Coordinates of C-alpha atoms in Angstrom, one line a residue:
M21 CA 21.3 -21.6 -6.0
K22 CA 19.9 -19.4 -8.8
K23 CA 20.4 -15.6 -8.5
I24 CA 17.3 -13.9 -10.0
L25 CA 16.5 -10.2 -10.3
G26 CA 12.8 -9.3 -10.7
L27 CA 11.7 -6.0 -12.2
S28 CA 8.5 -4.0 -12.5
A29 CA 8.5 -0.7 -14.5
F30 CA 7.0 1.6 -17.1
Y31 CA 3.4 1.8 -15.7
H32 CA 3.6 2.8 -12.0
D33 CA 5.3 1.7 -8.8
S34 CA 8.6 0.5 -10.4
A35 CA 10.6 -1.8 -8.2
A36 CA 13.4 -4.4 -8.1
A37 CA 13.7 -7.6 -6.0
L38 CA 16.6 -10.1 -5.7
L39 CA 16.4 -13.8 -4.8
I40 CA 19.3 -16.2 -4.2
G41 CA 18.2 -19.9 -4.0
G42 CA 14.6 -18.8 -3.5
E43 CA 15.5 -16.6 -0.5
I44 CA 14.4 -13.0 -0.7
I45 CA 17.6 -11.0 -0.2
A46 CA 16.4 -7.4 -1.1
A47 CA 13.5 -5.5 -2.5
A48 CA 12.7 -1.8 -2.9
Q49 CA 10.6 0.6 -4.9
E50 CA 12.3 3.1 -7.2
E51 CA 10.3 6.0 -5.8
R52 CA 12.2 5.8 -2.5
F53 CA 15.4 6.7 -4.2
T54 CA 14.2 9.2 -6.8
R55 CA 11.7 10.9 -4.4
Q56 CA 9.0 10.7 -7.2
K57 CA 5.9 8.9 -5.8
H58 CA 4.7 6.0 -7.8
T59 CA 7.4 6.6 -10.5
P60 CA 7.1 4.4 -13.6
D61 CA 10.8 4.9 -14.5
F62 CA 13.2 2.0 -14.9
P63 CA 14.3 1.1 -11.4
I64 CA 18.0 1.9 -11.8
H65 CA 18.5 2.8 -8.1
A66 CA 16.5 -0.1 -6.8
I67 CA 18.5 -2.5 -8.9
R68 CA 21.8 -1.0 -7.8
Y69 CA 20.7 -1.3 -4.2
C70 CA 19.6 -5.0 -4.6
L71 CA 22.9 -6.0 -6.3
E72 CA 25.0 -4.1 -3.7
E73 CA 23.1 -5.8 -0.8
A74 CA 24.0 -9.2 -2.3
G75 CA 27.5 -8.2 -3.5
L76 CA 26.7 -9.2 -7.1
S77 CA 27.2 -7.9 -10.6
I78 CA 24.7 -8.2 -13.4
D79 CA 26.9 -10.8 -15.1
E80 CA 26.6 -13.0 -12.0
L81 CA 22.8 -13.2 -12.3
D82 CA 21.1 -16.4 -13.6
A83 CA 18.1 -14.5 -14.8
V84 CA 16.5 -11.0 -15.1
V85 CA 12.7 -11.3 -15.2
F86 CA 10.1 -8.6 -16.0
Y87 CA 6.7 -8.9 -14.2
D88 CA 4.4 -8.9 -17.3
K89 CA 4.3 -9.6 -21.0
P90 CA 4.2 -6.3 -23.0
L91 CA 3.2 -8.0 -26.3
L92 CA 0.1 -9.5 -24.8
K93 CA -0.7 -6.1 -23.3
F94 CA -0.3 -4.5 -26.7
E95 CA -2.6 -7.1 -28.2
R96 CA -5.2 -6.2 -25.6
L97 CA -4.8 -2.5 -26.5
L98 CA -5.3 -3.1 -30.2
E99 CA -8.2 -5.4 -29.8
T100 CA -9.9 -3.0 -27.4
Y101 CA -9.6 -0.1 -29.8
Y102 CA -10.8 -2.3 -32.7
A103 CA -13.8 -3.5 -30.6
F104 CA -14.8 0.1 -29.6
A105 CA -14.1 1.8 -33.0
P106 CA -14.6 4.5 -34.1
K107 CA -14.7 5.6 -30.4
G108 CA -11.4 6.3 -28.8
L109 CA -9.5 7.7 -31.7
V110 CA -8.0 10.6 -29.7
S111 CA -6.8 8.1 -27.0
F112 CA -5.6 5.7 -29.7
L113 CA -3.5 8.4 -31.4
K114 CA -1.9 9.3 -28.0
A115 CA -1.2 5.7 -26.9
I116 CA 0.0 4.0 -30.0
P117 CA 3.1 6.1 -30.7
V118 CA 4.3 5.6 -27.1
W119 CA 3.9 1.8 -27.6
L120 CA 5.6 1.8 -30.9
D121 CA 8.4 4.0 -29.7
E122 CA 9.0 2.5 -26.3
K123 CA 7.0 -0.4 -24.9
M124 CA 7.1 -2.6 -28.0
F125 CA 10.8 -2.6 -27.7
L126 CA 10.9 -3.4 -24.0
K127 CA 13.8 -5.8 -24.2
K128 CA 16.0 -3.0 -25.5
L129 CA 14.7 -0.6 -22.8
I130 CA 15.5 -3.1 -20.1
K131 CA 19.0 -3.8 -21.5
D132 CA 19.7 -0.1 -21.9
G133 CA 18.5 0.5 -18.3
L134 CA 20.7 -2.3 -17.0
K135 CA 23.7 -0.6 -18.7
E136 CA 23.0 2.5 -16.5
V137 CA 23.5 0.2 -13.5
G138 CA 26.7 -1.4 -14.6
T139 CA 28.6 -2.9 -17.5
Y140 CA 27.7 -6.5 -18.4
D141 CA 27.9 -9.0 -21.3
K142 CA 24.7 -8.8 -23.2
K143 CA 25.2 -12.3 -24.7
K144 CA 25.1 -13.8 -21.2
L145 CA 22.0 -12.0 -20.1
N146 CA 19.1 -14.4 -19.6
L147 CA 16.1 -12.0 -19.9
L148 CA 12.7 -13.6 -19.1
F149 CA 9.1 -12.4 -18.9
S150 CA 6.4 -13.5 -16.4
E151 CA 2.6 -12.9 -16.9
H152 CA 1.2 -10.1 -14.7
H153 CA -1.3 -12.1 -12.6
L154 CA 1.2 -15.0 -12.3
S155 CA 3.7 -12.5 -10.8
H156 CA 1.0 -11.3 -8.3
A157 CA 0.0 -14.9 -7.4
A158 CA 3.6 -16.0 -7.0
S159 CA 4.4 -13.0 -4.8
A160 CA 1.6 -14.1 -2.4
F161 CA 1.8 -17.9 -2.4
F162 CA 5.6 -18.7 -2.4
P163 CA 6.5 -16.5 0.6
S164 CA 3.4 -17.6 2.6
K165 CA 3.5 -20.2 5.4
F166 CA 1.0 -22.4 3.6
Q167 CA 2.0 -25.6 2.0
K168 CA -1.1 -25.6 -0.1
A169 CA -3.4 -22.6 -0.7
A170 CA -6.0 -21.0 -3.1
V171 CA -4.6 -17.8 -4.6
L172 CA -6.8 -14.9 -5.5
T173 CA -5.4 -11.9 -7.4
I174 CA -7.5 -8.8 -8.1
D175 CA -6.3 -5.6 -9.6
G176 CA -7.0 -3.1 -12.5
V177 CA -5.6 -5.0 -15.4
G178 CA -2.5 -7.0 -16.4
E179 CA -2.2 -8.1 -20.0
W180 CA -5.8 -9.3 -20.3
S181 CA -6.6 -10.6 -16.9
T182 CA -8.2 -8.4 -14.2
A183 CA -8.6 -11.1 -11.5
S184 CA -7.5 -14.7 -11.2
I185 CA -7.9 -17.8 -9.1
G186 CA -5.1 -20.3 -8.8
L187 CA -3.8 -23.2 -6.7
G188 CA -0.4 -23.3 -5.1
E189 CA 1.1 -26.4 -3.7
G190 CA 4.8 -26.9 -2.6
N191 CA 6.9 -25.3 -5.3
S192 CA 4.2 -25.5 -8.0
F193 CA 1.4 -23.2 -9.1
Q194 CA -1.5 -23.6 -11.6
M195 CA -3.8 -20.9 -12.8
L196 CA -7.5 -22.1 -12.8
K197 CA -9.8 -19.2 -13.6
E198 CA -9.5 -15.6 -14.9
L199 CA -11.7 -12.6 -15.3
E200 CA -10.8 -10.5 -18.4
F201 CA -10.7 -6.8 -19.4
P202 CA -12.7 -4.6 -19.5
H203 CA -14.5 -6.1 -16.6
S204 CA -12.4 -5.3 -13.5
V205 CA -13.0 -4.8 -9.8
G206 CA -9.8 -2.6 -9.6
L207 CA -11.0 -0.4 -12.4
L208 CA -14.5 -0.1 -10.9
Y209 CA -13.0 1.0 -7.6
S210 CA -10.6 3.4 -9.4
A211 CA -13.6 4.9 -11.3
F212 CA -15.1 5.9 -8.0
T213 CA -11.7 7.2 -6.8
Y214 CA -11.7 9.5 -9.8
F215 CA -15.4 10.5 -9.4
L216 CA -14.8 11.4 -5.8
G217 CA -11.9 13.7 -6.6
F218 CA -8.9 11.5 -5.7
T219 CA -6.0 10.5 -8.0
V220 CA -6.3 7.1 -9.7
N221 CA -3.6 4.5 -8.9
S222 CA -2.7 6.3 -5.7
G223 CA -5.9 7.7 -4.1
E224 CA -7.8 4.4 -3.7
Y225 CA -6.8 4.2 0.0
K226 CA -8.3 7.6 0.5
L227 CA -11.6 6.3 -0.9
M228 CA -11.4 3.4 1.6
G229 CA -10.6 5.8 4.4
L230 CA -13.6 8.0 3.5
A231 CA -16.0 5.1 3.6
P232 CA -16.5 4.9 7.4
Y233 CA -17.8 8.5 7.3
G234 CA -20.7 7.3 5.3
N235 CA -24.0 6.7 7.1
P236 CA -24.6 2.9 6.9
D237 CA -28.3 3.1 7.5
D238 CA -29.1 6.3 5.5
E239 CA -31.5 5.8 2.6
Q240 CA -29.0 7.7 0.3
T241 CA -26.3 5.1 1.0
L242 CA -28.6 2.2 0.2
E243 CA -29.9 4.0 -2.9
Y244 CA -26.3 4.5 -4.1
E245 CA -25.5 0.9 -3.6
K246 CA -28.6 -0.1 -5.5
K247 CA -27.8 2.3 -8.4
I248 CA -24.2 0.9 -8.7
K249 CA -25.6 -2.6 -9.2
E250 CA -28.5 -1.4 -11.5
H251 CA -26.4 0.7 -13.8
L252 CA -22.7 0.0 -13.5
V253 CA -21.9 -3.5 -12.4
D254 CA -23.6 -6.9 -12.7
I255 CA -22.3 -9.2 -10.0
K256 CA -22.5 -12.9 -10.8
E257 CA -22.8 -15.6 -8.1
D258 CA -19.2 -16.7 -8.6
G259 CA -17.9 -13.1 -8.0
S260 CA -17.2 -12.4 -11.7
I261 CA -18.5 -9.1 -12.8
W262 CA -19.8 -7.3 -16.0
L263 CA -19.3 -3.6 -16.3
D264 CA -21.6 -1.6 -18.6
Q265 CA -19.1 0.2 -20.8
K266 CA -21.5 2.9 -21.8
Y267 CA -20.8 4.5 -18.3
F268 CA -17.0 4.1 -18.4
N269 CA -14.3 5.7 -20.4
Y270 CA -11.1 3.9 -19.4
A271 CA -11.0 1.4 -22.3
T272 CA -10.6 4.0 -25.0
G273 CA -10.8 7.4 -23.5
L274 CA -8.6 9.7 -21.5
R275 CA -10.7 9.7 -18.3
M276 CA -12.1 6.9 -16.1
V277 CA -15.8 7.6 -16.5
K278 CA -18.3 9.6 -18.5
D279 CA -18.9 12.4 -16.1
E280 CA -22.4 13.4 -17.3
S281 CA -23.7 9.8 -17.1
W282 CA -22.5 9.4 -13.6
E283 CA -23.8 12.8 -12.5
K284 CA -27.3 11.7 -13.7
I285 CA -27.0 8.4 -11.8
F286 CA -25.8 9.8 -8.5
G287 CA -27.3 13.3 -8.6
F288 CA -24.1 15.4 -8.1
K289 CA -21.1 16.6 -10.1
R290 CA -17.7 14.9 -9.9
R291 CA -15.9 16.3 -6.9
G292 CA -12.8 18.4 -7.6
P293 CA -9.5 17.4 -5.8
E294 CA -9.7 20.2 -3.3
D295 CA -13.5 20.6 -3.0
Q296 CA -15.1 20.4 0.4
L297 CA -16.2 16.8 1.3
E298 CA -19.9 16.5 1.9
Q299 CA -22.0 13.7 3.4
H300 CA -23.1 12.4 -0.1
H301 CA -19.4 11.9 -1.0
C302 CA -19.0 9.8 2.1
N303 CA -22.1 7.8 1.5
L304 CA -21.1 7.0 -2.1
A305 CA -17.6 5.9 -0.8
L306 CA -19.3 3.6 1.7
A307 CA -21.6 2.2 -1.1
I308 CA -18.8 1.3 -3.4
Q309 CA -16.8 -0.1 -0.5
R310 CA -19.7 -2.4 0.3
V311 CA -20.1 -3.5 -3.3
T312 CA -16.3 -4.3 -3.5
E313 CA -16.5 -6.3 -0.3
E314 CA -19.4 -8.3 -1.7
I315 CA -17.5 -9.1 -4.9
V316 CA -14.2 -10.1 -3.1
I317 CA -16.1 -12.4 -0.7
K318 CA -17.9 -14.1 -3.6
M319 CA -14.6 -14.5 -5.5
A320 CA -13.1 -16.1 -2.3
I321 CA -16.0 -18.5 -2.0
T322 CA -15.5 -19.5 -5.6
A323 CA -11.7 -20.0 -4.9
K324 CA -12.6 -22.3 -2.0
E325 CA -15.0 -24.3 -4.2
I326 CA -12.5 -24.7 -7.0
C327 CA -9.3 -25.3 -5.1
K328 CA -10.7 -27.3 -2.1
A329 CA -7.9 -25.6 0.0
D330 CA -8.0 -24.5 3.7
Y331 CA -6.0 -21.4 3.2
L332 CA -6.1 -18.3 0.9
C333 CA -3.3 -16.0 -0.4
L334 CA -4.2 -12.6 -1.8
A335 CA -2.3 -10.1 -4.1
G336 CA -3.0 -7.4 -6.6
G337 CA -3.9 -3.8 -5.8
V338 CA -7.4 -4.7 -4.5
A339 CA -5.7 -6.9 -1.8
L340 CA -4.5 -3.6 -0.2
N341 CA -8.2 -2.9 0.6
C342 CA -7.8 -3.8 4.3
V343 CA -11.5 -3.4 5.1
A344 CA -12.4 -6.0 2.5
N345 CA -9.7 -8.2 3.9
G346 CA -11.0 -7.9 7.4
K347 CA -14.6 -8.8 6.3
L348 CA -13.2 -11.8 4.4
L349 CA -11.4 -13.0 7.5
Q350 CA -14.5 -12.6 9.6
K351 CA -16.5 -14.8 7.2
G352 CA -14.4 -17.8 8.1
I353 CA -14.4 -19.1 4.5
F354 CA -10.8 -20.2 5.0
K355 CA -8.9 -21.2 8.2
D356 CA -6.5 -18.3 7.5
I357 CA -5.5 -15.8 4.8
Y358 CA -2.1 -14.4 3.8
I359 CA -1.8 -11.0 2.0
Q360 CA 1.4 -10.0 0.2
P361 CA 2.5 -6.8 1.9
A362 CA 3.6 -5.3 -1.5
A363 CA 0.4 -6.4 -3.1
G364 CA 0.5 -3.8 -6.0
D365 CA 2.7 -3.6 -9.0
A366 CA 5.9 -3.1 -6.9
G367 CA 5.3 -6.6 -5.5
G368 CA 5.1 -7.9 -9.1
A369 CA 8.9 -7.6 -9.3
L370 CA 9.2 -10.0 -6.4
G371 CA 6.5 -12.3 -7.7
A372 CA 8.2 -12.5 -11.1
A373 CA 11.5 -13.5 -9.5
L374 CA 9.7 -16.1 -7.3
A375 CA 7.8 -17.6 -10.3
I376 CA 11.0 -18.0 -12.3
S377 CA 12.8 -19.5 -9.3
H378 CA 10.2 -22.2 -8.5
I379 CA 8.3 -22.8 -11.8
Y380 CA 11.0 -22.2 -14.4
F381 CA 14.1 -23.3 -12.5
D382 CA 12.2 -25.7 -10.3
E383 CA 14.0 -24.6 -7.2
E384 CA 12.8 -26.1 -3.9
R385 CA 10.5 -23.6 -2.1
L386 CA 11.7 -22.2 1.3
Y387 CA 8.9 -22.9 3.6
S388 CA 8.0 -22.7 7.3
K389 CA 4.6 -23.3 8.8
D390 CA 5.5 -20.8 11.6
S391 CA 6.4 -17.7 9.6
D392 CA 6.4 -16.3 6.1
Q393 CA 9.5 -15.7 4.1
M394 CA 9.1 -11.9 3.8
K395 CA 11.4 -11.1 6.8
G396 CA 8.8 -8.6 8.1
S397 CA 9.0 -6.9 4.7
Y398 CA 12.1 -5.2 6.0
L399 CA 14.0 -5.7 2.7
G400 CA 15.2 -2.2 1.8
P401 CA 18.5 -0.4 2.6
E402 CA 19.8 0.3 6.1
Y403 CA 22.4 2.8 7.1
S404 CA 25.5 2.6 9.4
D405 CA 26.4 4.9 12.3
K406 CA 29.2 6.2 10.0
E407 CA 26.7 7.3 7.4
I408 CA 24.4 8.9 10.0
L409 CA 27.3 10.8 11.4
S410 CA 28.3 12.0 8.0
M411 CA 24.7 13.3 7.5
N412 CA 24.9 15.0 10.9
K413 CA 28.0 16.9 9.8
K414 CA 26.4 17.9 6.5
V415 CA 23.3 19.4 8.1
K416 CA 25.1 20.6 11.3
A417 CA 22.6 18.6 13.3
V418 CA 22.5 18.7 17.1
Y419 CA 22.0 15.2 18.5
E420 CA 22.6 12.8 21.4
Q421 CA 23.9 9.3 20.6
Y422 CA 22.7 6.7 23.1
S423 CA 24.9 3.7 23.9
D424 CA 22.1 2.0 25.9
F425 CA 19.0 1.2 23.8
N426 CA 16.8 0.7 26.9
A427 CA 17.6 4.3 28.0
L428 CA 16.7 5.5 24.4
T429 CA 13.3 3.7 24.5
E430 CA 12.6 5.0 28.0
F431 CA 13.2 8.6 26.8
V432 CA 11.2 8.3 23.6
A433 CA 8.3 6.5 25.2
S434 CA 8.1 9.2 27.8
K435 CA 8.0 11.9 25.1
I436 CA 5.2 10.1 23.2
A437 CA 3.2 9.8 26.4
E438 CA 3.5 13.6 26.9
G439 CA 1.8 14.1 23.5
K440 CA 4.9 14.6 21.4
V441 CA 5.3 13.3 17.8
V442 CA 8.4 11.3 17.0
G443 CA 10.0 10.3 13.7
W444 CA 11.3 6.8 14.1
F445 CA 13.9 5.6 11.6
Q446 CA 15.5 2.2 12.2
G447 CA 17.2 -0.7 10.3
R448 CA 16.1 -1.8 6.8
M449 CA 13.4 0.2 4.9
E450 CA 10.0 -1.5 4.4
F451 CA 9.1 -3.0 1.0
G452 CA 5.5 -2.1 0.0
P453 CA 3.3 0.9 0.8
R454 CA 3.1 0.6 4.6
A455 CA 5.5 1.9 7.1
L456 CA 5.9 -0.9 9.7
G457 CA 8.0 0.6 12.4
N458 CA 11.3 1.3 10.5
R459 CA 10.3 4.4 8.6
S460 CA 7.4 5.6 10.8
I461 CA 6.0 8.7 12.5
L462 CA 4.7 7.8 16.0
G463 CA 2.2 9.2 18.5
D464 CA 0.0 8.4 21.4
A465 CA -3.2 6.5 20.4
R466 CA -5.0 7.7 23.6
N467 CA -4.6 11.3 22.7
P468 CA -7.9 12.6 21.1
E469 CA -6.0 15.4 19.4
M470 CA -3.4 13.2 17.8
Q471 CA -5.2 12.4 14.5
K472 CA -5.8 16.1 13.9
K473 CA -2.2 17.1 14.8
L474 CA -0.7 14.4 12.6
N475 CA -2.9 15.2 9.5
L476 CA -2.7 19.0 9.6
K477 CA 0.7 19.8 11.2
I478 CA 2.9 16.8 10.3
K479 CA 1.6 15.1 7.1
Y480 CA -0.1 18.3 5.6
R481 CA -3.0 16.2 4.3
E482 CA -6.7 15.9 4.4
G483 CA -8.0 16.0 8.0
F484 CA -10.4 13.0 7.6
R485 CA -7.5 10.6 6.9
P486 CA -7.4 7.8 9.5
F487 CA -4.3 6.4 11.3
A488 CA -3.3 2.9 12.2
P489 CA -2.3 1.3 15.5
S490 CA 0.9 -0.6 16.0
V491 CA 0.1 -3.0 18.8
L492 CA 2.2 -5.6 20.6
A493 CA 1.2 -8.9 19.0
E494 CA 0.6 -10.6 22.3
K495 CA -1.6 -7.8 23.5
C496 CA -3.7 -7.3 20.3
G497 CA -6.8 -9.1 21.9
E498 CA -6.9 -6.5 24.6
Y499 CA -7.8 -3.8 22.1
F500 CA -9.3 -5.4 19.0
E501 CA -11.5 -8.3 17.8
L502 CA -8.7 -10.0 16.0
Q503 CA -7.3 -13.4 16.8
E504 CA -5.0 -13.7 13.8
E505 CA -1.7 -11.9 13.1
S506 CA -1.7 -8.7 11.0
P507 CA 2.1 -7.9 10.7
Y508 CA 1.7 -5.9 7.5
M509 CA -1.2 -3.6 8.5
L510 CA -3.5 -5.2 6.0
I511 CA -6.5 -6.2 8.2
V512 CA -9.2 -3.9 9.5
A513 CA -11.0 -5.3 12.6
P514 CA -13.4 -3.9 15.2
V515 CA -12.2 -2.1 18.4
L516 CA -13.4 -4.0 21.5
E517 CA -16.8 -3.0 22.9
K518 CA -15.3 -2.3 26.3
R519 CA -13.0 0.4 24.9
R520 CA -15.8 2.2 23.1
K521 CA -17.6 5.3 24.3
M522 CA -21.3 6.0 24.1
L523 CA -22.3 8.0 21.0
P524 CA -25.2 10.5 20.9
E525 CA -28.4 9.3 19.1
N526 CA -27.9 11.8 16.3
Y527 CA -24.3 10.7 15.6
H528 CA -24.9 9.5 12.1
H529 CA -26.7 12.8 11.2
M530 CA -23.7 14.9 12.4
S531 CA -21.5 16.6 9.8
L532 CA -18.3 14.8 8.8
W533 CA -16.1 17.0 10.9
E534 CA -18.4 16.8 14.0
K535 CA -18.3 13.0 13.8
L536 CA -14.5 13.0 13.3
Y537 CA -13.7 14.8 16.6
K538 CA -16.4 13.1 18.7
E539 CA -14.6 10.8 21.2
R540 CA -15.4 7.2 20.3
S541 CA -12.9 5.1 22.4
D542 CA -10.0 5.3 24.8
I543 CA -7.7 4.8 21.8
Q544 CA -9.4 7.6 19.9
S545 CA -6.7 8.4 17.4
V546 CA -6.7 5.0 15.8
T547 CA -10.5 4.3 16.0
H548 CA -12.4 4.9 12.7
L549 CA -15.9 6.3 12.8
D550 CA -17.4 2.8 12.5
F551 CA -15.3 1.6 15.5
S552 CA -12.8 -0.3 13.4
A553 CA -9.0 0.0 13.1
R554 CA -6.3 -0.9 10.5
I555 CA -4.1 -3.0 12.7
Q556 CA -0.4 -3.8 12.7
T557 CA 0.7 -6.5 15.1
V558 CA 4.3 -6.0 16.1
H559 CA 6.4 -9.1 16.8
Q560 CA 9.5 -9.3 18.9
D561 CA 11.3 -11.7 16.6
T562 CA 10.8 -9.6 13.4
N563 CA 11.3 -6.1 14.8
P564 CA 12.8 -6.2 18.3
R565 CA 13.6 -2.5 18.5
Y566 CA 10.1 -1.3 17.6
W567 CA 8.6 -4.0 19.9
S568 CA 10.8 -2.8 22.7
L569 CA 9.7 0.8 22.3
I570 CA 6.0 -0.1 22.4
A571 CA 6.7 -2.4 25.4
E572 CA 8.4 0.5 27.2
F573 CA 5.4 2.7 26.4
E574 CA 3.1 0.1 27.9
K575 CA 5.2 0.0 31.1
L576 CA 4.8 3.8 31.4
T577 CA 1.1 4.1 30.4
G578 CA -0.5 0.7 30.5
Y579 CA -1.2 0.8 26.8
G580 CA 0.7 -1.5 24.5
L581 CA 0.1 0.3 21.2
L582 CA 1.1 3.5 19.3
V583 CA -0.2 5.5 16.4
N584 CA 1.9 4.6 13.4
T585 CA 1.9 6.5 10.1
S586 CA 4.4 6.5 7.3
F587 CA 7.4 8.8 7.6
N588 CA 6.6 11.3 4.8
V589 CA 4.3 14.3 4.0
R590 CA 1.5 14.4 1.4
G591 CA 2.7 13.6 -2.1
E592 CA 6.2 12.4 -0.9
P593 CA 7.3 8.8 -0.9
V594 CA 8.3 7.2 2.5
V595 CA 11.8 8.4 3.5
C596 CA 14.7 6.2 2.6
T597 CA 17.9 7.8 3.8
P598 CA 18.9 9.5 7.1
F599 CA 19.0 12.8 5.2
D600 CA 15.4 12.3 3.9
A601 CA 14.3 11.7 7.5
Y602 CA 16.1 14.8 8.8
R603 CA 14.7 17.0 6.0
C604 CA 11.2 15.8 6.6
F605 CA 11.6 16.2 10.4
M606 CA 12.7 19.8 9.9
S607 CA 10.0 20.8 7.5
T608 CA 7.1 19.7 9.7
E609 CA 6.0 20.1 13.3
M610 CA 7.5 16.8 14.5
D611 CA 9.0 17.2 18.0
Y612 CA 11.7 14.5 18.0
L613 CA 13.6 12.4 15.5
V614 CA 15.3 9.1 16.2
I615 CA 17.7 7.6 13.6
G616 CA 19.2 4.4 14.9
D617 CA 20.7 5.4 18.3
F618 CA 20.8 9.1 17.5
V619 CA 18.1 11.4 19.0
Y620 CA 17.4 14.9 17.7
I621 CA 15.2 17.4 19.5
K622 CA 13.5 19.9 17.2
N623 CA 14.1 23.1 19.2
Q624 CA 17.9 22.3 19.5
Q625 CA 18.5 22.2 15.8
P626 CA 20.0 25.2 14.0
D627 CA 17.4 27.7 12.7
W628 CA 14.7 25.2 13.7
E629 CA 11.8 27.6 13.4
N630 CA 12.5 28.1 9.7
K631 CA 10.8 25.0 8.4
E632 CA 10.2 26.5 4.9
K633 CA 14.0 26.2 4.3
W634 CA 13.7 22.4 4.4
M635 CA 10.4 22.1 2.5
V636 CA 10.3 20.3 -0.8
E637 CA 7.3 20.7 -3.2
F638 CA 5.6 17.4 -3.9
K639 CA 2.8 16.8 -6.3
P640 CA -0.4 16.2 -4.2
D641 CA -1.6 12.7 -4.4

């Protein structure tokens, strides 16, 4: 049974993951420990956690594997600058010293980083490197419940590859087709993220959330879609794309696009990060979302043709586009699809370890046709009652400890039904960007004011941002047009017709904010403007405590679902420790906090009205 530590670092979303005999023991992003969102720093804390979870030292590892090959990436950098010369000189002069000083000597950086974790014998260290898109592919296929599957990975760029199609079978995997830089679906989507005023590599989900505010039948939306295809991207029948580099700046410049060129194409200036959102911004977001969906579906059809497989696995940052995933599922190209919950670069750490386990060491793959091997993605640290009590003393918290969990769920469900907002902190922290009921903020999906309250008074973020429902898996069909499982909140599907409310004829011509607060369904706070929802199905076997809370809420109200958003404020990583949770609770207008069996009521806490005392300044994302 090989003990393998996988790492991703130095770009964004650093993480570590540990396997023993092919079983996923632990995985976590470094940001959760350092409180710096999307940190690229070497994952010292995440590694330390993984080793402690398994009771291992570095010397006991059979391999440490990094998720991509830096020399291939450096080759791409040099060849790109050479191809575009003399353009890009300023960018070249900024980038090359960093590479020569740091990333070219990645082996030394990794070894020095491991020294920070603990002492070890350098001669014994078996340091390996996986390819970027192989890491993504392995992260999706090997934990899936498919014996054989096509694997599609789509992101910004790895070494050279920006998308790939492969075939996984048993404990083997072969790469069959790749799309290469500078032609990239991920970078195309990120270019629009930038142009619409959001942060690249973190704001893409905001762009996706803005798209439903676009008017689907408006001539402007259709014109934008046409212009994207005429000027920026040529979409081939197999889903491969060609991006016209005269409109982009990411290959050799310091920005994503050439602002003036884009302003001419779309007829408005690049939006500033805090500028008012207008209808044309929403329409452009919808246009690029539709283009992305078209590309992803064409790539999936090609994967089906090449691989002759009934099932599909997805990974890479674009696989976090739940709207595209939902459309792909609806097409019925494959019998089922599986998406790695940590589909971005953090998941590359896990994929690198899985690739080494099954391909390099030829370890037999753990496999079940009934469930995946991700353990619900609950792979991070958990905290004992002793640690929670220690935190209580430190902050002088006022709390009640419940000995009967049923009594706790009855109390919490009743408060949510009254319109209260609850911080819910349980068990092991989630791996990946989604909070799945262990580090979550919860509310009542029926409450038409809940979206506004959560955005403006709890999360301190843009009011348009949508929220997801956590629904009892066995009751999902009572609310949504979704027959498949969606345990990782990675599928968007329509809200049932019977739950929808009639909209006025001029609905699509209303302003963004008028549309937002118009009642659309009886589960208003999780219904997007286009009557869709980003769904998490909650399963009793993977998260019995969260399932029990929602079941109790259903007993009380007749509704087996809750609003679930990640336990953090804008710019902050999801909370990790009990102290993180208490601090976030005290700095917002959350009403109740539950940590394990401990319940905290806001107005009983010392100096509870002085929330500024607990606030931490986070860089807006």
